[in-house]
CSV table of C-alpha atoms in Angstrom, one decimal:
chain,number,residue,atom,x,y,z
H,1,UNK,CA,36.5,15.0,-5.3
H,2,UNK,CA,33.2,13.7,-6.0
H,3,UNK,CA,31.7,10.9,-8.0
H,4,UNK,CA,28.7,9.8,-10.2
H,5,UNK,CA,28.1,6.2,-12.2
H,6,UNK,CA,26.4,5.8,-15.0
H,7,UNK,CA,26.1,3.3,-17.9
H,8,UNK,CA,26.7,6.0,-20.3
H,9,UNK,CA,29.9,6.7,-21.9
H,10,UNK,CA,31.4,9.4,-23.1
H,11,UNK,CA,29.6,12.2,-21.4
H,12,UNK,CA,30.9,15.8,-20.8
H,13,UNK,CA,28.0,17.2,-18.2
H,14,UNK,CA,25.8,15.6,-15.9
H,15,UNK,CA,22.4,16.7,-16.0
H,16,UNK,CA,19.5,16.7,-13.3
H,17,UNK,CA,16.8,14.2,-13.8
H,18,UNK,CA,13.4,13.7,-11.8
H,19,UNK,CA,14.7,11.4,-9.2
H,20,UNK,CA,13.1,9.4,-6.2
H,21,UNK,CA,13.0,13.0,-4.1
H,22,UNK,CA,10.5,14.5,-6.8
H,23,UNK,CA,12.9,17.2,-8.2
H,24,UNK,CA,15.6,16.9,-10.5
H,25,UNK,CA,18.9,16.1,-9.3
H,26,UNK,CA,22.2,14.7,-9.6
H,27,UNK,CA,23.4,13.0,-7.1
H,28,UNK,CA,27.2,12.6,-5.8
H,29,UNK,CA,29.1,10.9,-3.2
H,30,UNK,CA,32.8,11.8,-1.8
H,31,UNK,CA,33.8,7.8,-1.8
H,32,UNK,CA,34.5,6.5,-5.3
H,33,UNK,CA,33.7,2.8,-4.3
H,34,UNK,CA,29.8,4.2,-3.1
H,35,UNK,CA,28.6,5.0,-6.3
H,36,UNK,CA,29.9,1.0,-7.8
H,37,UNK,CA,25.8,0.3,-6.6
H,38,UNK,CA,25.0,2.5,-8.5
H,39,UNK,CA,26.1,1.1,-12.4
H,40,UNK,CA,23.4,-2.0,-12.1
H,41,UNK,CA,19.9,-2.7,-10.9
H,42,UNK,CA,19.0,-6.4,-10.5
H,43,UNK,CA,15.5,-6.5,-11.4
H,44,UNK,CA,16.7,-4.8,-14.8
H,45,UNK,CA,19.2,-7.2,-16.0
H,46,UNK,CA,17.2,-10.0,-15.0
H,47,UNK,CA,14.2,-8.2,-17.5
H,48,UNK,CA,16.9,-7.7,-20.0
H,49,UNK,CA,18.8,-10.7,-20.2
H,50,UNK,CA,15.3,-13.2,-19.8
H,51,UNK,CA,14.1,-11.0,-22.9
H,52,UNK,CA,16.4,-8.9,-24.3
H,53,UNK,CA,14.0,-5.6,-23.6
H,54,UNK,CA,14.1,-3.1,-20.7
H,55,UNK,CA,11.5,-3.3,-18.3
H,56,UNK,CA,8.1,-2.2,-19.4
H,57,UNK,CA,8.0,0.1,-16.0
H,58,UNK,CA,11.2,0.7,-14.4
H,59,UNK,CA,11.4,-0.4,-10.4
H,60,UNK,CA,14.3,0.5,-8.9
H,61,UNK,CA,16.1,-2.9,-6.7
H,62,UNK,CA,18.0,-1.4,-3.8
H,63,UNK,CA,19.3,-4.1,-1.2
H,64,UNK,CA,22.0,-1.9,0.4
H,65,UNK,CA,22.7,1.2,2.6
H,66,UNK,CA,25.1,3.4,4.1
H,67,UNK,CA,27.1,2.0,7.1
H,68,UNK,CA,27.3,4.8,10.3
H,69,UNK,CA,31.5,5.2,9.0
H,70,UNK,CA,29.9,6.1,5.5
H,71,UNK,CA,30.6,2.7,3.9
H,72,UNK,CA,27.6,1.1,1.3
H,73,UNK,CA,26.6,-2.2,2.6
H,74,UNK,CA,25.3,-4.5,0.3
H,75,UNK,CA,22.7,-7.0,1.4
H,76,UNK,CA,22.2,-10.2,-0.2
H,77,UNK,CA,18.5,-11.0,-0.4
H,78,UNK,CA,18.9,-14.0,-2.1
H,79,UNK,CA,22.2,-16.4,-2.2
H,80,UNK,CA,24.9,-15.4,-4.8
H,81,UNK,CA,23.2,-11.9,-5.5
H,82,UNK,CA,25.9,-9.4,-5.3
H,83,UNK,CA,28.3,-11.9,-7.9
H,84,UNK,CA,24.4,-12.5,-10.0
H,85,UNK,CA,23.7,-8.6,-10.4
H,86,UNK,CA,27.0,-7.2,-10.9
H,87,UNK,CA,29.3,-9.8,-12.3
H,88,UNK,CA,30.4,-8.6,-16.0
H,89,UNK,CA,28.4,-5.3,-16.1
H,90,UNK,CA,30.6,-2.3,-16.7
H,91,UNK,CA,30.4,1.4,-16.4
H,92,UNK,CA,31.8,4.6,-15.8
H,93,UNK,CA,32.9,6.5,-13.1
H,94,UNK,CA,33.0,10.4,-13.9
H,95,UNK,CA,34.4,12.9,-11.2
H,96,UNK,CA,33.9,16.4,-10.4
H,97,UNK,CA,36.6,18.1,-8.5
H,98,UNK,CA,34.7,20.7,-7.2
H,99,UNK,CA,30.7,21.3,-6.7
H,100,UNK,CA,29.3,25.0,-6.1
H,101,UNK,CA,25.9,24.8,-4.2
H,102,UNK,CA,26.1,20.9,-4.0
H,103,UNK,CA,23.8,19.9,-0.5
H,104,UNK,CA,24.3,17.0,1.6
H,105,UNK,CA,22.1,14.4,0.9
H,106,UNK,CA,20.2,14.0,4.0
H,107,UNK,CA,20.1,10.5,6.3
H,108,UNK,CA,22.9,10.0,3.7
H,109,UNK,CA,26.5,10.2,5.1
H,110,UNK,CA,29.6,11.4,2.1
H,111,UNK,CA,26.1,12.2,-0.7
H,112,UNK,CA,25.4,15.1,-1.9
H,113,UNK,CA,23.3,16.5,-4.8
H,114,UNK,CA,23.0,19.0,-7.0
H,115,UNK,CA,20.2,20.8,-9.2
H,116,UNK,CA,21.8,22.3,-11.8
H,117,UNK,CA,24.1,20.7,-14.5
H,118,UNK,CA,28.1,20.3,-14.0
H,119,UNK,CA,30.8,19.5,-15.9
H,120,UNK,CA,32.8,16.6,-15.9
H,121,UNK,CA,36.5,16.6,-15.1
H,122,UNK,CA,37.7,12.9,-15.2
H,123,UNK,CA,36.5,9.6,-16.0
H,124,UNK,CA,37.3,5.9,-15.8
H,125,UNK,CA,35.8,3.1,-17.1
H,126,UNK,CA,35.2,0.2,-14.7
H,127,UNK,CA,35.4,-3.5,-16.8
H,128,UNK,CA,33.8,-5.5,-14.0
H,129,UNK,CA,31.9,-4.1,-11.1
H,130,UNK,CA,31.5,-7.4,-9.1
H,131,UNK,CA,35.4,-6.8,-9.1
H,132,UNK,CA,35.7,-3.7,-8.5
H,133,UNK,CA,33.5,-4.8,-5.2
H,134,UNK,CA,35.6,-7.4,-4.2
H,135,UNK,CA,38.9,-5.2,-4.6
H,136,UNK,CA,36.9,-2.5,-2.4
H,137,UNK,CA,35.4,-5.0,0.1
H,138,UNK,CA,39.2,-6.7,0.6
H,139,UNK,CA,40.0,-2.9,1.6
H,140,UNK,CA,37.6,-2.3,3.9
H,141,UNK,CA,36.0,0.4,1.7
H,142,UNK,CA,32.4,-1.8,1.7
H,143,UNK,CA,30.6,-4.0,3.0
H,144,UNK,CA,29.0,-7.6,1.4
H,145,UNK,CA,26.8,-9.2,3.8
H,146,UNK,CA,26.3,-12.2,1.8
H,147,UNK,CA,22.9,-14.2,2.4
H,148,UNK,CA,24.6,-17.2,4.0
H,149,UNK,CA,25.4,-15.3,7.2
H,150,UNK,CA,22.6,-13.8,8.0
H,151,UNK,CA,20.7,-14.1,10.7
H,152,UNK,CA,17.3,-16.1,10.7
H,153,UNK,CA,15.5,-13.2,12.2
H,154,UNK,CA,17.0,-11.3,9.0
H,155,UNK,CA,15.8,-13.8,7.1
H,156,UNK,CA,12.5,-13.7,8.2
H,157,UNK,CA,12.3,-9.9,7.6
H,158,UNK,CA,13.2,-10.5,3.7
H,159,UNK,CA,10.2,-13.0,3.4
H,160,UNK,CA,8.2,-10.8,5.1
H,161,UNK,CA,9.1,-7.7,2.9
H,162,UNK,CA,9.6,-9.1,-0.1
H,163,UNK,CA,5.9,-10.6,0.0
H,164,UNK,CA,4.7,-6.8,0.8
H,165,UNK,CA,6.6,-5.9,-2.3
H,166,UNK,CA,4.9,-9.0,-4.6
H,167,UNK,CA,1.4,-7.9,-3.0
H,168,UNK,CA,1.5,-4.1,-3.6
H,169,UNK,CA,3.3,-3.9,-7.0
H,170,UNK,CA,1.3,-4.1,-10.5
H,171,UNK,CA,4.6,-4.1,-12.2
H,172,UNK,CA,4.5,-7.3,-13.8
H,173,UNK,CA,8.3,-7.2,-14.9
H,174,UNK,CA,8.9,-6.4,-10.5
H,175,UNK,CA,6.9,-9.5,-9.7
H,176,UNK,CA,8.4,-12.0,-12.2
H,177,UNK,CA,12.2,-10.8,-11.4
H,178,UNK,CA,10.5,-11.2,-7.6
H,179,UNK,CA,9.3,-15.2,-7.9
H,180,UNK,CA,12.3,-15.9,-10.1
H,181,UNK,CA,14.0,-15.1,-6.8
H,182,UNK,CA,12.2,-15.9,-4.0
H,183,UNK,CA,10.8,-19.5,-3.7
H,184,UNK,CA,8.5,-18.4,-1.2
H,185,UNK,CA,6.3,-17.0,-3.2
């Protein structure tokens, strides 16, 4: 079985888009609870719910990664961020039971992708993904690093990166979700 997460309801294929590897794709994984990341981005909600309008130039917010057991770990940049981004949002979860020509997703452990469209065979709809996280983190299934318990030398590594970020982006929606965020800027 393999899973994909979207905001969109109702849909009957899944269709390759231009995605951050330059070709269209659609990406998979084999662990239902990985995709979860994938039904919010933080820097859009905080655009959306500040003005009630997408972001003028999307920029995508990706504070997580895939353990070496093939878990998504979520890192908390900021305190409360995990509960902040996802609390309340819902989304679906469609499922393919089988993909023909579907390539591991290198670097990328249980994600593959595909280049050509595929049907769907099941869905569900997921009310809350901030619980659906918890539920998955109380199984072992993910992993919260929550900003209180991180190290300082972590810490220090944020500040440093998230002040690259603030310097090299001309996205002005990026650098106001960025400062609303980080008082060290």
């Amino acid at each position: 079985m393999f899973y994909h997460a979207s905001n969109v309801g109702d849909l009957k294929v899944l269709k390759p888009h231009v995605s951050n590897h330059g070709e269209p794709l659609v990406y998979f994984s084999s662990k239902r609870e990985n995709v979860l990341v994938y039904l919010c981005n933080a820097v859009e909600k905080y655009i959306y719910e500040k003005y009630g309008r997408p972001m003028k130039i999307y920029e995508k917010w990706a504070s997580y990664g895939i353990t070496d057991d093939g878990r998504v770990r979520i890192e908390e940049y900021y305190p409360n961020a995990t509960k902040e981004t996802f609390e309340g949002v819902s989304g679906y979860i469609y499922s393919v039971d089988n993909l023909d020509n579907a390539k591991p997703l290198r670097g990328i452990k249980d994600a593959f992708v595909i280049s050509h469209q595929v049907e769907i065979d099941g869905s569900e709809f997921v009310q809350d993904v901030y619980a659906e996280m918890l539920k998955a983190e109380s199984e072992g299934k993910i992993v919260i690093e929550r900003f209180e318990d991180i190290t300082q030398q972590k810490k220090e590594w944020i500040k440093k990166t998230i002040r690259n970020e603030y310097k090299s982006t001309d996205n002005d929606d990026y650098k106001e979700f960025l400062s609303a965020k980080f008082d060290f800027l």
